[in-house]
mmCIF file of C-alpha atoms in Angstrom:
data_model
loop_
_atom_site.group_PDB
_atom_site.id
_atom_site.type_symbol
_atom_site.label_atom_id
_atom_site.label_comp_id
_atom_site.label_asym_id
_atom_site.label_seq_id
_atom_site.Cartn_x
_atom_site.Cartn_y
_atom_site.Cartn_z
ATOM 1 C CA UNK J 318 -12.527 20.030 29.340
ATOM 2 C CA UNK J 319 -13.032 18.461 32.515
ATOM 3 C CA UNK J 320 -10.329 16.381 34.465
ATOM 4 C CA UNK J 321 -10.687 14.605 36.689
ATOM 5 C CA UNK J 322 -10.481 16.185 39.734
ATOM 6 C CA UNK J 323 -13.672 17.985 38.991
ATOM 7 C CA UNK J 324 -17.313 16.792 40.106
ATOM 8 C CA UNK J 325 -19.329 14.608 37.776
ATOM 9 C CA UNK J 326 -22.639 15.690 38.797
ATOM 10 C CA UNK J 327 -24.200 16.750 35.573
ATOM 11 C CA UNK J 328 -23.707 12.625 33.981
ATOM 12 C CA UNK J 329 -26.286 10.259 33.886
ATOM 13 C CA UNK J 330 -25.822 7.625 36.430
ATOM 14 C CA UNK J 331 -24.464 4.216 35.229
ATOM 15 C CA UNK J 332 -26.870 1.335 35.224
ATOM 16 C CA UNK J 333 -25.738 -0.959 37.352
ATOM 17 C CA UNK J 334 -27.734 -3.909 40.130
ATOM 18 C CA UNK J 335 -27.483 -1.736 42.639
ATOM 19 C CA UNK J 336 -29.949 0.796 43.769
ATOM 20 C CA UNK J 337 -29.887 3.627 46.152
ATOM 21 C CA UNK J 338 -26.968 4.918 47.290
ATOM 22 C CA UNK J 339 -25.156 2.173 47.206
ATOM 23 C CA UNK J 340 -25.227 2.358 42.872
ATOM 24 C CA UNK J 341 -25.126 5.735 43.057
ATOM 25 C CA UNK J 342 -22.148 5.849 45.294
ATOM 26 C CA UNK J 343 -20.957 3.554 42.209
ATOM 27 C CA UNK J 344 -21.389 5.339 39.508
ATOM 28 C CA UNK J 345 -19.781 7.778 40.754
ATOM 29 C CA UNK J 346 -16.061 6.162 41.313
ATOM 30 C CA UNK J 347 -16.688 4.241 38.488
ATOM 31 C CA UNK J 348 -17.140 7.533 36.367
ATOM 32 C CA UNK J 349 -14.111 8.959 38.516
ATOM 33 C CA UNK J 350 -12.189 5.835 37.450
ATOM 34 C CA UNK J 351 -12.883 6.861 33.691
ATOM 35 C CA UNK J 352 -12.265 10.407 34.040
ATOM 36 C CA UNK J 353 -8.593 8.753 35.515
ATOM 37 C CA UNK J 354 -8.414 6.447 32.855
ATOM 38 C CA UNK J 355 -9.175 9.194 29.767
ATOM 39 C CA UNK J 356 -6.668 11.947 31.479
ATOM 40 C CA UNK J 357 -4.112 8.901 30.762
ATOM 41 C CA UNK J 358 -4.833 8.131 27.686
ATOM 42 C CA UNK J 359 -4.748 12.437 26.721
ATOM 43 C CA UNK J 360 -1.316 12.073 28.642
ATOM 44 C CA UNK J 361 0.173 8.999 26.538
ATOM 45 C CA UNK J 362 -1.305 9.968 23.071
ATOM 46 C CA UNK J 363 0.314 13.793 23.883
ATOM 47 C CA UNK J 364 3.952 12.070 24.500
ATOM 48 C CA UNK J 365 3.216 9.655 21.095
ATOM 49 C CA UNK J 366 2.867 12.338 19.174
ATOM 50 C CA UNK J 367 5.631 14.847 21.315
ATOM 51 C CA UNK J 368 8.045 11.571 20.059
ATOM 52 C CA UNK J 369 6.900 11.187 16.523
ATOM 53 C CA UNK J 370 6.976 15.268 15.871
ATOM 54 C CA UNK J 371 10.672 14.765 17.001
ATOM 55 C CA UNK J 372 11.075 11.663 14.975
ATOM 56 C CA UNK J 373 10.398 14.143 11.995
ATOM 57 C CA UNK J 374 11.886 17.013 12.931
ATOM 58 C CA UNK J 375 15.343 14.525 12.295
ATOM 59 C CA UNK J 376 14.408 12.847 8.765
ATOM 60 C CA UNK J 377 15.597 15.109 5.731
ATOM 61 C CA UNK J 378 14.145 17.219 2.561
ATOM 62 C CA UNK J 379 10.947 17.359 4.176
ATOM 63 C CA UNK J 380 9.357 20.393 3.781
ATOM 64 C CA UNK J 381 8.121 21.776 7.121
ATOM 65 C CA UNK J 382 4.337 22.496 6.315
ATOM 66 C CA UNK J 383 3.830 19.049 4.751
ATOM 67 C CA UNK J 384 1.565 17.335 7.005
ATOM 68 C CA UNK J 385 2.899 12.872 7.521
ATOM 69 C CA UNK J 386 0.610 10.623 9.237
ATOM 70 C CA UNK J 387 2.855 8.380 11.619
ATOM 71 C CA UNK J 388 3.161 5.709 9.733
ATOM 72 C CA UNK J 389 4.607 7.744 6.398
ATOM 73 C CA UNK J 390 6.639 9.343 9.162
ATOM 74 C CA UNK J 391 8.275 5.870 10.902
ATOM 75 C CA UNK J 392 8.577 4.202 7.504
ATOM 76 C CA UNK J 393 10.448 7.742 6.427
ATOM 77 C CA UNK J 394 12.738 6.625 9.414
ATOM 78 C CA UNK J 395 13.472 3.583 8.587
ATOM 79 C CA UNK J 396 14.270 4.040 5.317
ATOM 80 C CA UNK J 397 16.776 7.221 5.885
ATOM 81 C CA UNK J 398 18.344 4.711 8.777
ATOM 82 C CA UNK J 399 18.920 2.055 5.877
ATOM 83 C CA UNK J 400 20.423 4.839 3.728
ATOM 84 C CA UNK J 401 22.767 5.873 6.351
ATOM 85 C CA UNK J 402 23.733 2.109 7.768
ATOM 86 C CA UNK J 403 24.721 1.567 3.987
ATOM 87 C CA UNK J 404 26.883 4.920 3.922
ATOM 88 C CA UNK J 405 28.757 4.010 6.946
ATOM 89 C CA UNK J 406 29.488 0.460 4.737
ATOM 90 C CA UNK J 407 30.404 2.442 1.978
ATOM 91 C CA UNK J 408 32.811 4.538 3.784
ATOM 92 C CA UNK J 409 34.416 1.227 5.963
ATOM 93 C CA UNK J 410 34.967 0.322 2.862
ATOM 94 C CA UNK J 411 36.145 3.093 0.584
ATOM 95 C CA UNK J 412 38.778 3.833 3.740
ATOM 96 C CA UNK J 413 40.038 0.182 3.886
ATOM 97 C CA UNK J 414 40.143 0.297 0.451
ATOM 98 C CA UNK J 415 42.613 3.426 0.884
ATOM 99 C CA UNK J 416 44.204 2.329 3.594
ATOM 100 C CA UNK J 417 45.073 -0.854 1.125
ATOM 101 C CA UNK J 418 42.470 -3.680 2.763
ATOM 102 C CA UNK J 419 40.841 -5.377 -0.196
ATOM 103 C CA UNK J 420 37.528 -5.422 0.743
ATOM 104 C CA UNK J 421 34.889 -7.248 -1.430
ATOM 105 C CA UNK J 422 31.856 -4.965 -3.259
ATOM 106 C CA UNK J 423 31.817 -2.987 -5.836
ATOM 107 C CA UNK J 424 30.812 0.886 -6.439
ATOM 108 C CA UNK J 425 27.707 2.655 -4.119
ATOM 109 C CA UNK J 426 24.645 0.453 -4.594
ATOM 110 C CA UNK J 427 22.374 2.793 -4.062
ATOM 111 C CA UNK J 428 19.642 2.507 -6.692
ATOM 112 C CA UNK J 429 17.490 6.001 -5.262
ATOM 113 C CA UNK J 430 19.276 7.625 -3.291
ATOM 114 C CA UNK J 431 19.856 11.608 -3.729
ATOM 115 C CA UNK J 432 21.025 12.176 -0.169
ATOM 116 C CA UNK J 433 24.584 11.670 -0.088
ATOM 117 C CA UNK J 434 27.490 13.809 -2.187
ATOM 118 C CA UNK J 435 28.643 10.187 -3.299
ATOM 119 C CA UNK J 436 25.033 8.532 -4.783
ATOM 120 C CA UNK J 437 23.895 12.138 -6.310
#
């Protein structure tokens, strides 16, 4: 794999309106710019992949060997955040009730919750 500092002499020149040295110089500059842009994109892509991996590691109840797509990771993270929000609200209501402060609400309504003790 080439990096941005390697020579591009083995590539085909880019077709331009220019001929001779000017065309070849333009082609070399163009290829260098493309290599630099490609290198930046590889770094950006790697950074995004590392972030997804970190997010995946924060999600509970996922087998480490199970492959997840990025959209699956995002959906699971959204659902987990929603669950945690509901759990915090439930605990807040429970605390209010136990301290004598009335609250408007009923029992936990987590229809598919299996991640906390009070819902299982």
